[in-house]
Coordinates of C-alpha atoms and ligand atoms in Angstrom, one line a residue:
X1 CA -53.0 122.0 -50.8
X2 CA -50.8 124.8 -52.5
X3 CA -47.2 125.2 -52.6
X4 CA -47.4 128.1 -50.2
X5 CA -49.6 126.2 -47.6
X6 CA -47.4 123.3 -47.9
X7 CA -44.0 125.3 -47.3
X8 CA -45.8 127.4 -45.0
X9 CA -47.1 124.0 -42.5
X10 CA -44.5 121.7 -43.3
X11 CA -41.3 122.7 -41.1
X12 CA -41.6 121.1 -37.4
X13 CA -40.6 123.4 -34.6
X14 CA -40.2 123.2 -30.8
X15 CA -39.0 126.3 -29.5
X16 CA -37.4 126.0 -26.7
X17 CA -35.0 128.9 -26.6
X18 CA -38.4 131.3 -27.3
X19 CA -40.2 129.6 -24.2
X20 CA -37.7 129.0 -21.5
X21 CA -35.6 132.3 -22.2
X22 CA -37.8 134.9 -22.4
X23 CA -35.7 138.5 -21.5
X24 CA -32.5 137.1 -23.5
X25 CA -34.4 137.9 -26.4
X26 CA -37.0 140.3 -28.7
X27 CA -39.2 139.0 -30.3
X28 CA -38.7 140.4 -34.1
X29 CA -40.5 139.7 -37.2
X30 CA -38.4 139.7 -40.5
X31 CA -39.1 142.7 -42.8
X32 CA -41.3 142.2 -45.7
X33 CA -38.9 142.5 -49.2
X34 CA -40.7 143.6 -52.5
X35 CA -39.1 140.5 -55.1
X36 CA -37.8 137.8 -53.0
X37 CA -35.8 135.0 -55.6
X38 CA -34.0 131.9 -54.6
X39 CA -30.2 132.3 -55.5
X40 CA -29.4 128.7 -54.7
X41 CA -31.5 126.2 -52.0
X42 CA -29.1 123.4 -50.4
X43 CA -30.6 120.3 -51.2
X44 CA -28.5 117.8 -49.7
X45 CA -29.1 119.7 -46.8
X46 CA -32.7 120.6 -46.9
X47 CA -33.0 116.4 -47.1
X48 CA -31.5 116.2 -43.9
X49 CA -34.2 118.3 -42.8
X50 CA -37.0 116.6 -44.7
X51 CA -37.5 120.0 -46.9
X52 CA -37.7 118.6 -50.1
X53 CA -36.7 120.7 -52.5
X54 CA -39.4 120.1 -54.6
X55 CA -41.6 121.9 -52.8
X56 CA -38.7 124.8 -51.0
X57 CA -36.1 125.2 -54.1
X58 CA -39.8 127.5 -55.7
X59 CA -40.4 130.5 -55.6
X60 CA -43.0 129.8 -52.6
X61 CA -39.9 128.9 -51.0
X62 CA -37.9 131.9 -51.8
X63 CA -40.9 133.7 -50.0
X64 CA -40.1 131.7 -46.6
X65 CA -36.5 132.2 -46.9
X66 CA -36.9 136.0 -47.3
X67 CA -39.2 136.1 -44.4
X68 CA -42.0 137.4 -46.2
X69 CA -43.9 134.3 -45.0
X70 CA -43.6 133.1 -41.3
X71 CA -43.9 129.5 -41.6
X72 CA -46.3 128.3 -38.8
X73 CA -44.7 127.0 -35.5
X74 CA -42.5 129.8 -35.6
X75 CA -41.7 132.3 -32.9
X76 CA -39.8 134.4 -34.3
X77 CA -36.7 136.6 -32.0
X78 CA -33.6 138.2 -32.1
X79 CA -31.0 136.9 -29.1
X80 CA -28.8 139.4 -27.4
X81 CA -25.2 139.0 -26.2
X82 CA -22.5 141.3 -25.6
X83 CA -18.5 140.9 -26.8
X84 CA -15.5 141.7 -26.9
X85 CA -14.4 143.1 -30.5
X86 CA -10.7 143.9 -31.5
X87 CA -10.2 143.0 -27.6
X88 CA -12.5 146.4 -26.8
X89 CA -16.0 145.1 -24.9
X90 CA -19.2 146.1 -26.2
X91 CA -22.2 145.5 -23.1
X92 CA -24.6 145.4 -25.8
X93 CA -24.7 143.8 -29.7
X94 CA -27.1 141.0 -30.2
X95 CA -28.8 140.0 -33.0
X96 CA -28.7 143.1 -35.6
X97 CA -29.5 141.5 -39.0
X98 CA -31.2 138.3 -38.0
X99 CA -34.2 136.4 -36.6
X100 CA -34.3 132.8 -34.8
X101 CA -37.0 131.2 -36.8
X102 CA -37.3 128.7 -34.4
X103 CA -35.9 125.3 -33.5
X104 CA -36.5 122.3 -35.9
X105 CA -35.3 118.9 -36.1
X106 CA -33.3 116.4 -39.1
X107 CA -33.8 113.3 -39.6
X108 CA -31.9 111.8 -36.3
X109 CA -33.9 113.9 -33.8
X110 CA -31.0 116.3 -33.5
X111 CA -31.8 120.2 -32.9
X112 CA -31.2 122.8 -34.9
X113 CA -31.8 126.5 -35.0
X114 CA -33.2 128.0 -38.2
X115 CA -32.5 131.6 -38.8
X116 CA -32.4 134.3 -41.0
X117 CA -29.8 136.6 -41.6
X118 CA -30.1 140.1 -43.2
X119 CA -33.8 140.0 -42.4
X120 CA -34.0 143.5 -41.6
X121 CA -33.5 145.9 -38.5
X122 CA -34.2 144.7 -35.0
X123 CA -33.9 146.0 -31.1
X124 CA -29.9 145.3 -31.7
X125 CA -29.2 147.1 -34.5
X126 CA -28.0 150.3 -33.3
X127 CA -26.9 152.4 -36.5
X128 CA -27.4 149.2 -38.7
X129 CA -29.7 148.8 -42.1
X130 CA -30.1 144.7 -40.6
X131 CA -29.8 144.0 -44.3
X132 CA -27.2 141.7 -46.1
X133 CA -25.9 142.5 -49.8
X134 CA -25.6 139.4 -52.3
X135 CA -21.7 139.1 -51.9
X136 CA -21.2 138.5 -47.9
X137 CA -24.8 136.4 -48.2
X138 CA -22.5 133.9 -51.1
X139 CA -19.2 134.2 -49.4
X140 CA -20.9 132.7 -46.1
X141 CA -22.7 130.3 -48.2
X142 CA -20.1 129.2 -50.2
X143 CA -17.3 129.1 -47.6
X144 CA -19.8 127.6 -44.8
X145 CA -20.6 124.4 -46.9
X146 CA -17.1 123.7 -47.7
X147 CA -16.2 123.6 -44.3
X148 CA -18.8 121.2 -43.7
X149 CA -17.9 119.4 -46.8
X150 CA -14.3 119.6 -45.3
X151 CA -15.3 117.5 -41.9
X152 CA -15.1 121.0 -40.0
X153 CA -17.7 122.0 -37.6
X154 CA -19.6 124.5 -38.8
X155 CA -23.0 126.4 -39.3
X156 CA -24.4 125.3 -42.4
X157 CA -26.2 127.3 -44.7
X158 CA -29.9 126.1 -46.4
X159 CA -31.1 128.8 -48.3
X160 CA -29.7 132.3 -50.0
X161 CA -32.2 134.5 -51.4
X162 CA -31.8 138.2 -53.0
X163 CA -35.1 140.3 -51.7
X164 CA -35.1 142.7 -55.2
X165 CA -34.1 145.9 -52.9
X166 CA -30.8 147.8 -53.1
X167 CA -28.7 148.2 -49.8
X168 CA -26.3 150.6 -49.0
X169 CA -22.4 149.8 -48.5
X170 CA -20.1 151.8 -50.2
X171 CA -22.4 151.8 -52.9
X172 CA -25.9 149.9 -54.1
X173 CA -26.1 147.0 -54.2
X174 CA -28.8 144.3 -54.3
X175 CA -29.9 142.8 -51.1
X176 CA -30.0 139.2 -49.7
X177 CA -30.8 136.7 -47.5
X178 CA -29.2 134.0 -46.2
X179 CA -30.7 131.0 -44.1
X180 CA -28.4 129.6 -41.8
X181 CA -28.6 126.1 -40.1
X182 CA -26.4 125.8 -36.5
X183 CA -26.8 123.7 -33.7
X184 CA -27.3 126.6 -31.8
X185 CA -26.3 130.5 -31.7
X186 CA -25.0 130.3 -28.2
X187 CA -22.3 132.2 -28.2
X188 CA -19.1 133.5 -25.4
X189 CA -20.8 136.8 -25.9
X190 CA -24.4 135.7 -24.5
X191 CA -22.8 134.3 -21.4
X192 CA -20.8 137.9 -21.1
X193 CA -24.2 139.6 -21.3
X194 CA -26.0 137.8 -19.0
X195 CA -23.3 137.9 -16.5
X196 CA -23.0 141.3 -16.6
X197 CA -26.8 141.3 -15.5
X198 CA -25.1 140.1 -12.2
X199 CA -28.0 137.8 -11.4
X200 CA -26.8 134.6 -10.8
X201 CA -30.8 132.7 -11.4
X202 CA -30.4 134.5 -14.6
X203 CA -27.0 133.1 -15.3
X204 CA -28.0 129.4 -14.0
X205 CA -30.5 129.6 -16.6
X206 CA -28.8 130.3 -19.7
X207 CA -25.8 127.5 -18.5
X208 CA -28.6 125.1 -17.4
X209 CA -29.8 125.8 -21.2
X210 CA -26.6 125.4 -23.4
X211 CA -25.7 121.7 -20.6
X212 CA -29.3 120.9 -21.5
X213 CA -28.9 121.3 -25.4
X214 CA -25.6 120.7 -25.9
X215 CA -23.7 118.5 -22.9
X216 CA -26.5 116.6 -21.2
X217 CA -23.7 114.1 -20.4
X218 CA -22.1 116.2 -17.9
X219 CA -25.0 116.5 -15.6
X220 CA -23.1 113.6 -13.5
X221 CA -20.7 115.2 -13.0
X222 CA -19.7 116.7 -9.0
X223 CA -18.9 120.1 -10.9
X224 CA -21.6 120.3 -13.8
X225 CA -20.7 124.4 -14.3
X226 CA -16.9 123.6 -14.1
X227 CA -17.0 120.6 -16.6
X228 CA -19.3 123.0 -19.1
X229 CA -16.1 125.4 -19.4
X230 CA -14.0 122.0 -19.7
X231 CA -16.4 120.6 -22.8
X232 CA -16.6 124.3 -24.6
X233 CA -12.9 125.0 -24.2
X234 CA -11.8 121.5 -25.6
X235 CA -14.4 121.9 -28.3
X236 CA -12.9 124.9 -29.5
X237 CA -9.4 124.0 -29.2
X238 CA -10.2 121.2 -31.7
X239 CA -12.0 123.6 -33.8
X240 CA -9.1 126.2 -34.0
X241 CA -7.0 122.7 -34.5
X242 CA -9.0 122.2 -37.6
X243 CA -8.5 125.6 -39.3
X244 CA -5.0 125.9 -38.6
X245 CA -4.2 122.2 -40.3
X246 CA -6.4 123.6 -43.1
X247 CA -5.2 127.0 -44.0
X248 CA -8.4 128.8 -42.6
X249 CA -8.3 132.3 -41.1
X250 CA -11.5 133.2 -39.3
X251 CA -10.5 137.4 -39.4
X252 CA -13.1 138.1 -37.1
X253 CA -12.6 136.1 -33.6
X254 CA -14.0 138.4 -31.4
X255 CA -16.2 136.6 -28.6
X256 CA -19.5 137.2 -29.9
X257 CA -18.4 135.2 -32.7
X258 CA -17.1 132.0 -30.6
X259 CA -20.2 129.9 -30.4
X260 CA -20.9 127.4 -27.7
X261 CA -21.4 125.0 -29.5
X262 CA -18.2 124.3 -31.0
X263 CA -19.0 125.5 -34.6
X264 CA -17.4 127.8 -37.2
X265 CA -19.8 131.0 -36.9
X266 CA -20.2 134.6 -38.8
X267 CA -18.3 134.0 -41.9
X268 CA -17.3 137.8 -42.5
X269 CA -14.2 138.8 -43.6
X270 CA -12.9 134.6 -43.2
X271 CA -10.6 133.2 -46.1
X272 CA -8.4 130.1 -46.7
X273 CA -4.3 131.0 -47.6
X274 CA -3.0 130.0 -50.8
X275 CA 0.8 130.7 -50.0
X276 CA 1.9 130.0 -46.7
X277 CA 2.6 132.6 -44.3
X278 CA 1.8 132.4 -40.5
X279 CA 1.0 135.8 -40.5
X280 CA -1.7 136.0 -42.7
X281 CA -4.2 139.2 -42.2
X282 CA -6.6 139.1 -45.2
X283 CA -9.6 141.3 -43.1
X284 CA -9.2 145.1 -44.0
X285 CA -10.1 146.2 -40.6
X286 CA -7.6 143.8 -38.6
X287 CA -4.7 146.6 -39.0
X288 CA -3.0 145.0 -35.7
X289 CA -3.3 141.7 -37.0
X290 CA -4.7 140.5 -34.1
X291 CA -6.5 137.9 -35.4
X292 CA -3.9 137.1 -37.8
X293 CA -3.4 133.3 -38.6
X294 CA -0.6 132.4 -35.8
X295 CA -3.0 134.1 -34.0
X296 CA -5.9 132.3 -33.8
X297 CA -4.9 129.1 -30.7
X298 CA -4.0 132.1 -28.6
X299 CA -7.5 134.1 -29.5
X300 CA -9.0 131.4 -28.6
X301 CA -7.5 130.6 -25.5
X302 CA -8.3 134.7 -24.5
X303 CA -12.2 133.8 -25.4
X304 CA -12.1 130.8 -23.1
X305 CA -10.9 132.8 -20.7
X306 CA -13.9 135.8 -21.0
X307 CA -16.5 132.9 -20.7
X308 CA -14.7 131.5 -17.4
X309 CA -14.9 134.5 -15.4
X310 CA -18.6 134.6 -16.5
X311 CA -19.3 131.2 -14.9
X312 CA -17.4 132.0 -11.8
X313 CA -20.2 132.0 -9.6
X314 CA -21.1 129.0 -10.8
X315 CA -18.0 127.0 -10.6
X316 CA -17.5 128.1 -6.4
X317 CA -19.0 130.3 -4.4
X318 CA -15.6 131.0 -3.2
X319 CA -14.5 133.2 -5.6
X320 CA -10.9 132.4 -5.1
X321 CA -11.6 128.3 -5.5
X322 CA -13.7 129.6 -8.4
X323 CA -10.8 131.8 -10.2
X324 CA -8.1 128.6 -9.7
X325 CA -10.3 125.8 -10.8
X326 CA -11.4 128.0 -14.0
X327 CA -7.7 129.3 -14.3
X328 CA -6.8 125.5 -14.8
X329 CA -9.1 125.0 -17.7
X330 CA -7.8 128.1 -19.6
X331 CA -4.4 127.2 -19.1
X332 CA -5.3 123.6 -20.8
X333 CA -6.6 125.2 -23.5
X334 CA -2.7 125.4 -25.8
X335 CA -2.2 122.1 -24.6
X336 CA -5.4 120.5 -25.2
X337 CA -4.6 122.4 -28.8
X338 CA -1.3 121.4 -29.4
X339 CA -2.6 117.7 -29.4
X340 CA -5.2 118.3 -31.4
X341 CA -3.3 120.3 -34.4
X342 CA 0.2 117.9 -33.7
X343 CA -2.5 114.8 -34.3
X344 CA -3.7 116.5 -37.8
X345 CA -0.4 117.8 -38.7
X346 CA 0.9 114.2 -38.3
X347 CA -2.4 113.0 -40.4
X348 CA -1.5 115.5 -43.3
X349 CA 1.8 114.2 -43.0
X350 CA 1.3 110.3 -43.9
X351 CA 2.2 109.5 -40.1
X352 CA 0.1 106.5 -38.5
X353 CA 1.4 106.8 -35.1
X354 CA 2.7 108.9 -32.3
X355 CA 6.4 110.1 -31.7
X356 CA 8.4 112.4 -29.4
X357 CA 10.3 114.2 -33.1
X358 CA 6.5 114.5 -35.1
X359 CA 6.2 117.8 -33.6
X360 CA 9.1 119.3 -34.8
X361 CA 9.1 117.9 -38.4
X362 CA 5.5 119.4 -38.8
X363 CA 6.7 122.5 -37.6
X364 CA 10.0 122.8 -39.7
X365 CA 7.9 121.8 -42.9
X366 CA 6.0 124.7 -42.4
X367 CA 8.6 127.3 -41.9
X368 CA 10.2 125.2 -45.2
X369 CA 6.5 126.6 -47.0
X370 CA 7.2 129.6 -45.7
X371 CA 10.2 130.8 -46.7
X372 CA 9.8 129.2 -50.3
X373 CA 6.2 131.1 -50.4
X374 CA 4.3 127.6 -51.4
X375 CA 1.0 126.9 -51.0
X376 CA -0.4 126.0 -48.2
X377 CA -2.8 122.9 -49.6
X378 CA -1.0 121.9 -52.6
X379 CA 2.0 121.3 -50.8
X380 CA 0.6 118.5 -48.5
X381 CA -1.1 117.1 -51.7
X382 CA 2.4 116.8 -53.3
X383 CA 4.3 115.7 -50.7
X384 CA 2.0 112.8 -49.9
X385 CA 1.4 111.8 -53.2
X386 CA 4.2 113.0 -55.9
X387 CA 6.6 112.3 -53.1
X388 CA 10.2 113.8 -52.9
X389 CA 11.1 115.0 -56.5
X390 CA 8.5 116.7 -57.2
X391 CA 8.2 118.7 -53.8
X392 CA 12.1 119.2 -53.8
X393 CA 11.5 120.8 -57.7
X394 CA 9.1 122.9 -56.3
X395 CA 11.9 124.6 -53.7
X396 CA 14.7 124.4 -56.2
X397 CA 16.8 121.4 -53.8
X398 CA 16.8 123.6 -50.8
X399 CA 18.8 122.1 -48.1
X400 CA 16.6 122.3 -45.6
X401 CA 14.3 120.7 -47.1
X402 CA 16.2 117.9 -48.9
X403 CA 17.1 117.0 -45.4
X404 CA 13.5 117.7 -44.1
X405 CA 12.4 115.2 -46.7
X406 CA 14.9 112.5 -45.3
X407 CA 14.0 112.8 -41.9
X408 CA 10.0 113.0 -42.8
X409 CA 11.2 109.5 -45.2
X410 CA 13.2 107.8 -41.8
X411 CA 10.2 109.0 -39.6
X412 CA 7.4 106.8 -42.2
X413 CA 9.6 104.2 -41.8
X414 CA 7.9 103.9 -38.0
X415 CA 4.7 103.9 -39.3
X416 CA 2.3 101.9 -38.1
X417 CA 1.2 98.4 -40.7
X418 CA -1.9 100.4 -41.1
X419 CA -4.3 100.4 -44.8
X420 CA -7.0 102.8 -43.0
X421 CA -6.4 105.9 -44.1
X422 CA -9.0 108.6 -43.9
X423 CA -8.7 111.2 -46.3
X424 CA -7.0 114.4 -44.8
X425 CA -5.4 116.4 -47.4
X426 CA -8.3 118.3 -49.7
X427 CA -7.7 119.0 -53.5
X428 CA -10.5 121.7 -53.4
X429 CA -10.8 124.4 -50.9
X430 CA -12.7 127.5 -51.5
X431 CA -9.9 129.6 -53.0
X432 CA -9.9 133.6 -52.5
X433 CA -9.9 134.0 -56.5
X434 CA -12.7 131.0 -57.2
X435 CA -15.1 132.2 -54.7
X436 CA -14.9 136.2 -56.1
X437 CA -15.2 135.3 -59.6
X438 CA -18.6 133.4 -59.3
X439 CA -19.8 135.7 -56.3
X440 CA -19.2 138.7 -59.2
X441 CA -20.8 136.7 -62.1
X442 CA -23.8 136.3 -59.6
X443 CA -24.2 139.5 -59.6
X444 CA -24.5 139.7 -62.8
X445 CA -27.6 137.3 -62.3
X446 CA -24.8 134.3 -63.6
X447 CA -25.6 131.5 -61.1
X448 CA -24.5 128.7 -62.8
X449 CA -21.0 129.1 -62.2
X450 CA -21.4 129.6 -58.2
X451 CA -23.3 126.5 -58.4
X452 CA -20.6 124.2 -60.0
X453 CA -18.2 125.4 -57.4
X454 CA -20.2 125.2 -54.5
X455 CA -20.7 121.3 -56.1
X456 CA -17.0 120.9 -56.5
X457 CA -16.3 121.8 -53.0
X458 CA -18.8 119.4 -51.6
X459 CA -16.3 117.0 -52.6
X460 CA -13.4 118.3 -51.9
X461 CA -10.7 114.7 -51.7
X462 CA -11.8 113.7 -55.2
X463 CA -10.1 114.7 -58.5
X464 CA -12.7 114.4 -61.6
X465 CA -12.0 115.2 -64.8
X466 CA -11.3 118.9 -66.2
X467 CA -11.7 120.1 -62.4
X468 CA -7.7 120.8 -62.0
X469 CA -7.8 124.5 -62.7
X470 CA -10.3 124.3 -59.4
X471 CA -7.0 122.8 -57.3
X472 CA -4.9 125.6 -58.5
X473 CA -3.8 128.7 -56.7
X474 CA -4.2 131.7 -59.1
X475 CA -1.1 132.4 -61.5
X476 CA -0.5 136.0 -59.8
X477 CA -1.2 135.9 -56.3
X478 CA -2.5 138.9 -54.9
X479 CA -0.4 139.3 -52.0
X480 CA -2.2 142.7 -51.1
X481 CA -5.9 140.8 -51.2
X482 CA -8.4 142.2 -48.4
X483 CA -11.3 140.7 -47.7
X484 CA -14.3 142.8 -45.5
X485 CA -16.9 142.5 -42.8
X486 CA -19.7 144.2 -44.8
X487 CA -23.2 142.2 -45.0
Ligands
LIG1 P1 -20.1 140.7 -36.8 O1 -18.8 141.1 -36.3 O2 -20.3 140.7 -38.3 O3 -20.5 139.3 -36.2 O4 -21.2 141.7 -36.3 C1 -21.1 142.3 -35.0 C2 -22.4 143.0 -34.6 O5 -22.8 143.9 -35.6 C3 -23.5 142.0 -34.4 O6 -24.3 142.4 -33.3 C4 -24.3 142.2 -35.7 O7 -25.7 141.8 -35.5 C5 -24.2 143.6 -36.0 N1 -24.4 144.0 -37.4 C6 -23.5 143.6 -38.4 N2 -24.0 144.1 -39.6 C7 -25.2 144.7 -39.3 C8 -26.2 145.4 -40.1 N3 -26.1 145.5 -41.4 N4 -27.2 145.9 -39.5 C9 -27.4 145.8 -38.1 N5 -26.5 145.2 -37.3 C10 -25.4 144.6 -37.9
LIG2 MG1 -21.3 138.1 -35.3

């Protein structure tokens, strides 16, 4: 057998979202590209998939991951869902630049959708090329694997091939695909787009689907459609938890980009702060700042809140049983948050245990970041492990926080007699200046460099030699730095 024919009948699919949801979809076939090359294949995660990359990191593989070959078992589609962007609803988006390959498995038995994205123009592409340029194509890579790497959840990203065609943004530049791993790409906005259909069968079905594939537990339960809310809404809450104790500012939260599932989706205009400042914008086209960095709990709690009215029916068929019982679970939503970022923030901290004061030490050390402009990751790095001195240095003996540092020192002293500590505080992140520099030498067709740091941050808690200038904020930060949606 040939490379091709092996690449070509070697991926497993079972298709389920193809044949039980036939109408939420097109079926779409990627657009042939004229000189698809691999750019980088994810190896540690092709393994988890059983796709060697012997056989996929070759230029047989590069034809699967640009779509020019349709590997068999694949039924290939192009989901639609609705949203609300920048708070304004849009009936209609869907799937613009990419195609469900179809639904495979790892190692474990657990699902997965494989798709492509930038594979050309589909149903849902309105004035769209449904093409993806090299730079967006790395970011996502790049900032998606990190995040995984980072214990966030997140989709991940196999594959990123450029096709050897020029798009259009601003100006040419050459095109790419990306291959993107997620547990699914059920997202607020599908549930928005089906219940604006107004057919409640319809809407069963697509809730009956996401319980089925990704809360079969709750099927017990008295108020299946009611506990579904309950699962996504915590999910997400611990989600938004996780970026907030990390520095990570999505830029893009409208509702089509919230997925069931509980995972960090659509990597656009996303970026990790170096110096602290809660109201981080870095996306060119958030001029409100909605979706600014303090922002994000609340965002999400407004999301939660568009998918509960779409599963009113569901929930009660009286409407006004329905609107209280889903009205409870959005107003859990800060709380459920709150514990979830208090329980990191105490984690990043050095704190074992649970007190009544934690909350207010984690918040006061960040206003202490703030108004000394520090940065973000390096400060929980130092104050864990250089200790007082050296953070202390770093704010020229402010009062504040010579006294924050005594209270945070009185407050270990309560610690729990505990040795297990998991590791919470990362040296590497994928830092604005890192992840432009090698995304710029790659277009220069310089790979090697996007490589090493997409290595670096797959181990993100360990400090190996020469790797320091990696940890480092830039010398000049550019306070004015804009990042963009473009793919
Ligand atoms: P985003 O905010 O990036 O998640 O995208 C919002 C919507 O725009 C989705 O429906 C995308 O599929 C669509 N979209 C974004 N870029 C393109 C493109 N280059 N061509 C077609 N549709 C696109
Ligand atoms: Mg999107």
């Amino acid at each position: 057998m040939d490379n091709l024919d092996y690449v070509r009948t070697n991926i497993k699919f079972d298709n389920t979202y193809f044949r039980e949801l036939s109408g939420f979809y097109s079926p779409v076939n990627p657009i042939h590209v004229p000189d698809p090359k691999l750019i980088c294949f994810n190896n540690i995660l092709g393994d988890k998939f059983d796709l060697s990359s012997k056989y996929f990191d070759t230029p047989e593989g590069a034809q699967l991951f640009s779509g020019n070959i349709k590997p068999d078992g694949a039924q290939t589609l192009s989901q639609v869902y609705a949203g609300h962007q920048f708070g304004g609803y849009s009936p209609q988006l869907g799937d613009g630049r990419a195609v469900l390959l179809g639904e495979i498995f790892d190692k474990e038995g657990n699902r997965f959708d494989l798709q492509l994205k930038g594979s050309g123009r589909t149903p849902y592409s309105r004035g769209g090329d449904g093409k993806a340029a090299v730079g967006p194509v790395l970011r996502e890579y790049i900032i998606s694997e990190a995040m995984n790497a980072l214990k966030i959840p997140s989709t991940r990203s196999l594959a990123a091939v450029s096709t050897g065609e020029q798009v259009y943004r601003e100006k040419m530049l050459p095109g790419a695909v990306l291959t993107r791993v997620a547990s699914s790409h059920i997202r607020v906005g599908t549930f928005q787009y089906i219940a604006s259909l107004g057919d409640k069968k319809k809407l069963k079905k697509m809730a009956d689907y996401a319980i089925n594939r990704h809360f079969k537990d709750i099927w017990g339960d008295n108020n299946p459609y009611l506990q579904f809310l309950k699962e996504v809404s915590d999910k997400q809450a611990s989600l938004i938890a996780k970026w907030m104790n990390i520095g990570f500012i999505h830029g893009v939260m409208n509702t089509d980009n919230m997925s069931i599932s509980g995972e960090t989706i659509d990597y656009g205009p996303c970026a990790f702060m170096d110096s602290y400042l809660s109201s981080r914008v870095f996306s060119s086209i958030d001029t409100g700042g909605r979706y600014a960095f303090k922002n994000q709990p609340f965002v999400g709690q407004w999301n939660i809140a568009r998918l509960a009215e779409t599963l009113l029916p569901l929930i009660d068929e009286d409407l006004e049983k329905a609107i209280s019982k889903a009205t409870e679970v959005v107003e859990k939503f800060i709380v459920s948050y709150d514990k979830y970022w208090l329980d990191g923030m105490r984690g990043k901290l050095g704190i074992n245990n649970k007190l009544s004061e934690d909350h207010s030490l984690a918040t006061e050390f960040l206003e202490i970041l703030e108004t000394n402009k520090l940065d973000f990751t390096k400060s929980f790095l130092i104050v864990n492990e250089e200790g007082s001195e050296s953070f202390l240095n770093s704010v020229n003996n402010d009062m504040r926080a010579v006294d924050w540092f005594q209270k945070l020192n009185r407050r270990k002293e309560k610690n729990l007699n505990d040795k297990n500590k998991e590791l919470v505080n990362p040296i590497f992140i994928p830092r604005n200046h890192l992840v432009e520099e090698v995304i710029a030498k790659a277009y220069d067709g310089e790979l090697e460099p996007l490589k090493k740091l997409v290595e670096i941050l797959n181990n993100p808690y360990e400090l190996s030699n020469n790797l320091e200038c990696f940890a480092n904020p830039p010398e000049v930060i550019n306070e004015s730095y804009k990042t963009f949606c473009g793919t």
